Coordinates of C-alpha atoms and ligand atoms in Angstrom, one line a residue:
M1095 CA 259.0 201.5 129.9
A1096 CA 255.3 199.3 130.1
F1097 CA 255.3 196.8 133.0
P1098 CA 256.0 193.4 132.0
K1099 CA 252.8 191.4 131.4
Q1100 CA 254.0 188.3 133.1
I1101 CA 256.6 187.8 136.1
R1102 CA 258.4 185.1 137.3
L1103 CA 258.4 184.7 140.9
V1104 CA 261.3 183.1 142.5
D1105 CA 260.1 181.6 146.3
V1106 CA 263.3 181.7 148.5
A1107 CA 261.6 180.8 151.7
P1108 CA 263.0 177.6 152.0
R1109 CA 266.6 178.9 151.8
D1110 CA 266.7 182.3 152.3
G1111 CA 263.8 182.2 154.6
L1112 CA 264.9 179.6 157.1
Q1113 CA 268.9 179.6 156.8
N1114 CA 269.0 182.0 159.6
E1115 CA 266.3 180.7 161.8
P1116 CA 267.8 180.4 165.7
E1117 CA 265.7 176.9 166.3
A1118 CA 266.3 174.1 164.3
I1119 CA 263.6 173.2 161.9
D1120 CA 262.8 169.6 160.8
T1121 CA 263.3 168.4 157.4
D1122 CA 259.3 167.7 157.1
T1123 CA 258.3 171.2 157.6
K1124 CA 260.9 172.3 154.8
L1125 CA 259.3 169.7 152.7
E1126 CA 255.8 170.5 153.2
L1127 CA 256.6 174.3 152.8
I1128 CA 258.2 173.1 149.4
D1129 CA 255.3 171.5 148.4
R1130 CA 252.8 174.1 149.6
L1131 CA 254.4 176.8 147.6
A1132 CA 254.4 174.6 144.8
D1133 CA 250.6 173.9 145.4
A1134 CA 250.1 177.7 145.2
G1135 CA 251.6 178.1 141.9
L1136 CA 255.0 179.0 142.6
R1137 CA 257.2 177.5 139.3
H1138 CA 260.3 178.2 140.9
I1139 CA 261.2 177.6 144.5
E1140 CA 264.9 177.7 146.2
A1141 CA 264.8 174.9 148.0
A1142 CA 268.1 174.2 149.9
S1143 CA 271.7 175.2 150.0
F1144 CA 274.6 173.0 150.2
V1145 CA 277.1 175.2 152.0
S1146 CA 279.2 174.2 155.1
P1147 CA 276.9 173.0 158.0
K1148 CA 279.2 174.7 160.3
W1149 CA 278.9 177.9 158.6
V1150 CA 274.9 177.7 158.0
P1151 CA 273.7 174.7 160.4
Q1152 CA 270.0 175.4 159.4
M1153 CA 270.9 173.9 155.9
A1154 CA 272.7 171.0 157.0
D1155 CA 269.5 168.9 155.7
H1156 CA 270.4 169.9 152.2
R1157 CA 270.7 166.2 151.2
E1158 CA 267.5 164.9 152.6
V1159 CA 265.4 167.9 151.3
M1160 CA 266.6 167.9 147.7
T1161 CA 266.0 164.2 147.7
G1162 CA 262.8 164.1 149.8
L1163 CA 261.3 166.6 147.3
K1164 CA 257.6 165.6 146.0
R1165 CA 258.7 166.9 142.5
R1166 CA 256.1 168.3 140.4
P1167 CA 256.6 168.6 136.5
G1168 CA 257.1 172.2 135.4
I1169 CA 258.6 173.1 138.7
T1170 CA 262.4 174.0 139.3
Y1171 CA 263.6 173.3 142.8
S1172 CA 266.9 174.8 143.0
A1173 CA 269.8 175.1 145.4
L1174 CA 272.6 177.3 146.3
T1175 CA 276.2 175.8 145.8
P1176 CA 279.2 177.9 146.7
N1177 CA 281.9 175.8 145.2
L1178 CA 282.4 172.1 143.5
K1179 CA 281.8 170.3 146.7
G1180 CA 278.4 171.9 147.0
L1181 CA 277.8 171.1 143.5
E1182 CA 279.0 167.7 143.8
A1183 CA 276.6 167.1 146.6
A1184 CA 273.7 168.5 144.8
L1185 CA 274.0 166.8 141.6
E1186 CA 274.1 163.5 143.6
C1187 CA 270.6 164.7 144.8
G1188 CA 269.3 165.2 141.3
V1189 CA 269.1 169.0 141.4
E1190 CA 268.4 170.8 138.0
E1191 CA 269.3 174.1 139.0
V1192 CA 272.0 175.9 141.3
A1193 CA 273.1 179.3 142.2
V1194 CA 276.5 180.5 143.2
F1195 CA 276.5 183.9 145.2
G1196 CA 279.1 186.5 145.2
A1197 CA 278.9 190.2 146.3
A1198 CA 279.7 193.7 145.3
S1199 CA 281.3 194.4 148.6
E1200 CA 285.0 193.1 149.6
A1201 CA 283.9 193.0 153.2
F1202 CA 280.8 191.2 153.0
S1203 CA 282.3 188.6 150.6
H1204 CA 284.9 187.8 153.0
K1205 CA 282.4 187.6 155.9
N1206 CA 280.0 185.5 153.9
I1207 CA 282.1 183.1 151.8
N1208 CA 285.6 183.7 153.2
C1209 CA 287.4 184.8 150.3
S1210 CA 287.7 188.2 148.2
I1211 CA 285.6 189.0 145.1
A1212 CA 288.4 188.0 142.7
E1213 CA 288.7 184.6 144.5
S1214 CA 285.2 184.1 144.5
L1215 CA 284.4 184.4 140.8
E1216 CA 287.6 181.8 140.5
R1217 CA 286.0 179.3 142.6
F1218 CA 282.7 179.7 140.6
A1219 CA 284.2 179.0 137.1
P1220 CA 284.8 175.1 137.7
V1221 CA 281.2 175.2 139.1
L1222 CA 279.9 176.8 136.1
E1223 CA 281.9 174.3 134.1
R1224 CA 280.7 171.3 135.9
A1225 CA 277.1 172.3 135.9
Q1226 CA 277.4 172.8 132.1
Q1227 CA 278.8 169.6 131.6
A1228 CA 276.0 168.0 133.5
G1229 CA 273.5 170.0 131.8
I1230 CA 272.2 172.2 134.4
R1231 CA 271.8 176.0 134.8
V1232 CA 273.3 178.4 137.3
R1233 CA 271.9 181.4 138.5
G1234 CA 274.2 184.0 140.0
Y1235 CA 273.5 186.0 143.0
V1236 CA 275.4 189.4 143.6
S1237 CA 274.7 190.6 147.3
C1238 CA 275.0 193.9 149.0
V1239 CA 273.8 195.9 145.7
L1240 CA 272.2 198.4 147.6
G1241 CA 274.5 198.9 150.6
C1242 CA 276.6 196.6 152.8
P1243 CA 276.6 196.2 156.4
Y1244 CA 280.6 196.7 156.7
E1245 CA 281.4 199.1 153.8
G1246 CA 278.2 201.2 153.5
E1247 CA 277.7 202.6 150.2
I1248 CA 278.3 200.4 147.3
A1249 CA 279.0 202.1 143.8
P1250 CA 276.7 200.9 140.9
A1251 CA 279.6 200.4 138.9
K1252 CA 280.9 197.8 141.3
V1253 CA 277.7 195.9 141.1
A1254 CA 277.8 196.1 137.5
E1255 CA 281.2 195.1 137.3
V1256 CA 280.2 191.6 139.5
A1257 CA 277.0 191.1 137.7
K1258 CA 278.6 191.4 134.2
A1259 CA 281.5 188.6 135.2
L1260 CA 279.1 186.3 136.7
F1261 CA 276.7 186.6 133.4
E1262 CA 279.9 186.5 130.8
M1263 CA 281.1 183.2 133.0
G1264 CA 277.7 181.6 131.9
C1265 CA 275.2 182.5 134.8
F1266 CA 271.9 182.3 132.7
E1267 CA 270.5 185.0 135.2
V1268 CA 271.6 187.2 137.8
S1269 CA 269.7 188.0 140.9
L1270 CA 270.6 191.4 142.4
G1271 CA 270.6 191.3 146.2
D1272 CA 269.8 194.1 148.5
T1273 CA 271.0 192.0 151.4
I1274 CA 270.4 194.3 154.1
G1275 CA 267.4 196.2 152.4
T1276 CA 268.9 199.8 152.8
G1277 CA 268.1 200.4 149.3
T1278 CA 265.2 203.3 148.0
P1279 CA 263.4 203.3 144.8
L1280 CA 265.8 206.1 143.2
K1281 CA 268.6 204.2 144.3
A1282 CA 267.4 201.0 142.8
K1283 CA 266.6 202.3 139.6
R1284 CA 270.3 204.1 139.3
M1285 CA 272.0 200.4 140.3
L1286 CA 270.0 198.6 137.7
E1287 CA 270.4 201.2 134.8
A1288 CA 274.2 200.9 135.3
V1289 CA 274.0 197.1 135.4
A1290 CA 271.5 196.7 132.6
R1291 CA 274.4 198.4 130.8
D1292 CA 276.4 195.2 131.0
V1293 CA 273.6 192.4 131.4
P1294 CA 270.3 192.2 129.3
M1295 CA 267.5 193.4 131.2
D1296 CA 265.8 190.1 130.6
K1297 CA 268.6 188.3 132.4
L1298 CA 268.5 189.8 135.7
A1299 CA 266.1 189.6 138.7
A1300 CA 265.5 191.8 141.9
H1301 CA 266.1 190.2 145.2
F1302 CA 265.1 192.9 147.8
H1303 CA 264.7 192.7 151.7
D1304 CA 262.3 194.6 153.5
T1305 CA 264.5 196.0 156.5
Y1306 CA 263.5 199.7 156.2
G1307 CA 260.2 198.9 154.4
Q1308 CA 261.3 199.9 151.0
A1309 CA 261.2 196.5 149.3
L1310 CA 258.0 196.9 147.5
A1311 CA 258.4 200.4 146.6
N1312 CA 262.1 199.4 145.3
L1313 CA 260.1 196.8 143.3
Y1314 CA 257.8 199.4 141.7
A1315 CA 260.6 201.2 140.5
V1316 CA 262.4 198.3 138.8
L1317 CA 259.5 197.1 137.2
E1318 CA 259.1 200.5 135.3
E1319 CA 262.9 199.7 134.5
G1320 CA 261.7 196.1 132.9
I1321 CA 262.8 193.8 135.5
A1322 CA 260.6 190.6 134.8
V1323 CA 262.0 188.0 137.7
I1324 CA 261.4 188.8 141.6
D1325 CA 262.7 187.1 144.5
S1326 CA 260.6 186.9 147.4
S1327 CA 259.9 185.0 150.5
V1328 CA 256.3 183.7 151.6
A1329 CA 255.8 185.8 155.0
G1330 CA 258.6 187.4 154.6
L1331 CA 260.7 185.1 156.2
G1332 CA 264.4 185.6 156.3
G1333 CA 267.7 187.4 156.9
C1334 CA 271.3 186.5 156.2
P1335 CA 273.6 185.0 158.7
Y1336 CA 276.2 187.4 157.5
A1337 CA 274.3 190.6 157.5
K1338 CA 273.4 191.3 161.1
G1339 CA 270.0 193.2 161.5
A1340 CA 268.8 192.0 157.9
A1341 CA 265.1 191.3 157.9
G1342 CA 263.2 189.2 155.7
N1343 CA 262.9 189.3 152.2
V1344 CA 259.9 191.0 150.7
A1345 CA 257.1 188.9 151.2
S1346 CA 255.8 186.8 148.4
E1347 CA 252.3 187.6 149.2
D1348 CA 253.0 191.3 149.2
V1349 CA 254.3 191.2 146.0
V1350 CA 251.8 189.1 144.7
Y1351 CA 249.1 191.9 145.7
L1352 CA 251.1 194.4 144.1
L1353 CA 251.2 192.3 140.9
N1354 CA 247.5 191.6 140.6
G1355 CA 246.7 195.3 141.4
L1356 CA 249.2 196.2 138.3
G1357 CA 247.4 193.6 136.2
I1358 CA 250.6 191.8 135.8
D1359 CA 250.2 187.5 135.9
S1360 CA 252.5 185.7 138.3
G1361 CA 250.5 182.3 138.1
V1362 CA 250.3 182.3 141.9
D1363 CA 246.8 182.0 144.0
L1364 CA 247.1 184.5 146.6
D1365 CA 244.8 182.9 148.7
K1366 CA 246.6 179.5 148.9
L1367 CA 250.0 181.4 149.2
A1368 CA 248.5 183.2 152.2
A1369 CA 247.3 180.1 153.9
T1370 CA 250.7 178.9 153.6
G1371 CA 252.6 182.0 154.9
D1372 CA 249.9 181.7 157.7
W1373 CA 250.8 178.0 158.0
I1374 CA 254.8 178.3 158.2
T1375 CA 254.7 181.1 160.8
Q1376 CA 252.6 178.8 163.1
A1377 CA 254.7 175.9 162.5
I1378 CA 258.1 178.0 163.3
G1379 CA 256.9 180.2 165.5
R1380 CA 257.8 183.3 163.9
P1381 CA 255.5 186.6 163.2
N1382 CA 253.8 186.8 159.6
R1383 CA 255.6 189.9 158.1
S1384 CA 253.5 189.8 155.1
K1385 CA 250.6 192.4 155.2
A1386 CA 248.9 191.4 152.3
G1387 CA 249.1 187.6 153.7
V1388 CA 247.7 188.3 157.2
A1389 CA 245.0 190.4 155.6
T1390 CA 244.0 187.6 153.3
A1391 CA 244.4 184.6 155.5
T1392 CA 241.9 186.7 158.2
K1393 CA 239.5 187.1 155.2
L1394 CA 239.8 183.8 154.3
S1395 CA 239.1 182.3 157.9
D1396 CA 236.3 184.9 158.4
T1397 CA 234.3 183.7 155.6
S1398 CA 234.9 179.9 156.3
G1399 CA 234.3 180.4 159.8
Ligands
HMG7 P1 286.1 177.7 153.7 O1 286.0 177.5 155.2 O2 286.7 178.8 153.1 O3 286.2 176.8 153.0 O4 284.3 177.9 153.5 P2 286.8 175.2 153.1 O5 286.7 174.9 151.2 O6 288.3 175.6 153.7 O7 286.2 174.5 153.7 C1 286.0 174.2 155.2 C2 285.2 173.4 155.6 O8 283.7 173.5 155.0 C3 285.6 171.7 155.3 O9 285.2 171.0 156.2 C4 284.8 171.5 153.8 O10 284.9 170.2 153.7 C5 283.4 172.4 154.4 P3 286.2 170.4 157.5 O11 287.3 169.7 156.9 O12 286.5 171.8 158.2 O13 285.5 169.7 158.2 N1 282.7 173.0 152.9 C6 281.6 172.3 152.8 N2 280.6 171.6 153.4 C7 279.5 171.3 153.1 N3 279.1 171.7 151.9 C8 280.1 172.7 150.7 C9 281.4 172.8 151.4 N4 282.6 173.6 151.2 C10 283.3 173.5 152.4 N5 279.8 173.2 149.8 C11 282.4 178.0 152.3 C12 283.7 178.1 152.6 C13 281.9 179.0 150.8 C14 282.0 176.7 152.3 C15 281.7 178.6 153.3 O14 282.3 180.2 153.6 C16 280.0 178.7 153.5 O15 279.5 177.6 153.5 N6 279.5 179.8 153.3 C17 277.9 179.9 153.5 C18 277.7 181.3 153.4 C19 276.2 181.4 153.0 O16 275.4 180.3 153.0 N7 275.5 182.7 153.6 C20 274.1 182.6 153.0 C21 273.7 182.6 151.7 S1 274.2 184.1 151.1 C22 272.9 185.0 151.2 O17 271.7 184.5 151.8 C23 272.6 186.1 150.2 C24 271.5 185.9 148.9 O18 270.2 185.7 149.6 C25 271.5 187.3 148.1 C26 271.1 188.3 149.1 O19 270.2 188.6 150.1 O20 271.8 189.4 148.6 C27 272.0 185.0 148.2
MG8 MG1 268.8 187.0 150.2

């Protein structure tokens, strides 16, 4: 299979990247991050999460983030909405795309959203119905597609079952999350092959975390299979509050560098993205986990100084 010519990158740093931070991050920093990502050429930015502030305090300012955005034409600013309550609040803030998030692991589903997989699908059905009425798109996530912190191995057939249910329910795209980053390339390929028997490849996205340094290798493997939507997080920020030890998402800068080398267009300006990664990690006092980001930012400051 030839590589796709173009990739749609979804930067999830403002949500997945920041949801796990121990220190409070002010809303203005989040808004500036979102705007810098847009300026770097990201066309799809996951901006907020309308979840319970008791469960995820870092996302408590979801209304302020969603209404404070400097909206630019052609850019989708999406938000997580686990239930109708979240969706209604997001709609009041003018959201134009939301996401529901399920899991391929029963144990993780309980820890993350306090219900079984079957119950979660029942909960998502009215969210999809209401979103459809409001004319907005719903993305579906499946977590733990290559392993679970509580159950260990996850069968590809289980991932396919949940992905299919989300797709048939009306999700326009299903993002496959290696939540704890334990996947390796062959495993990623096999999982994707199983899912693609039930959901068309062009309706799937890869959402890989880099805990074991395998995310880029895994992405290369699924690019070969035909994946054309990739979730990533600038500077590799992130982790899931309900997946202990999960390191960040694959860094957006590393993905863009890889895609540039493969001649695949992402529409993203690596220099601007690297400067954004440099800025946000300094602003929140976190290490920059992107090798390509650090190398590019260093080169930029060398040549400008
Ligand atoms: P619950 O306790 O079962 O729900 O939580 P509930 O309906 O009984 O409500 C309990 C309380 O939460 C009530 O408040 C509700 O009003 C409130 P109280 O009466 O106690 O004051 N509540 C809400 N508040 C704000 N917004 C809402 C909302 N819903 C209820 N939407 C619930 C169920 C899903 C709400 C909870 O478990 C939750 O918020 N979980 C969030 C988990 C989360 O955000 N995890 C991280 C994102 S997933 C992820 O990172 C993985 C991903 O990146 C993919 C990958 O990496 O693989 C997507
Ligand atoms: Mg994630």
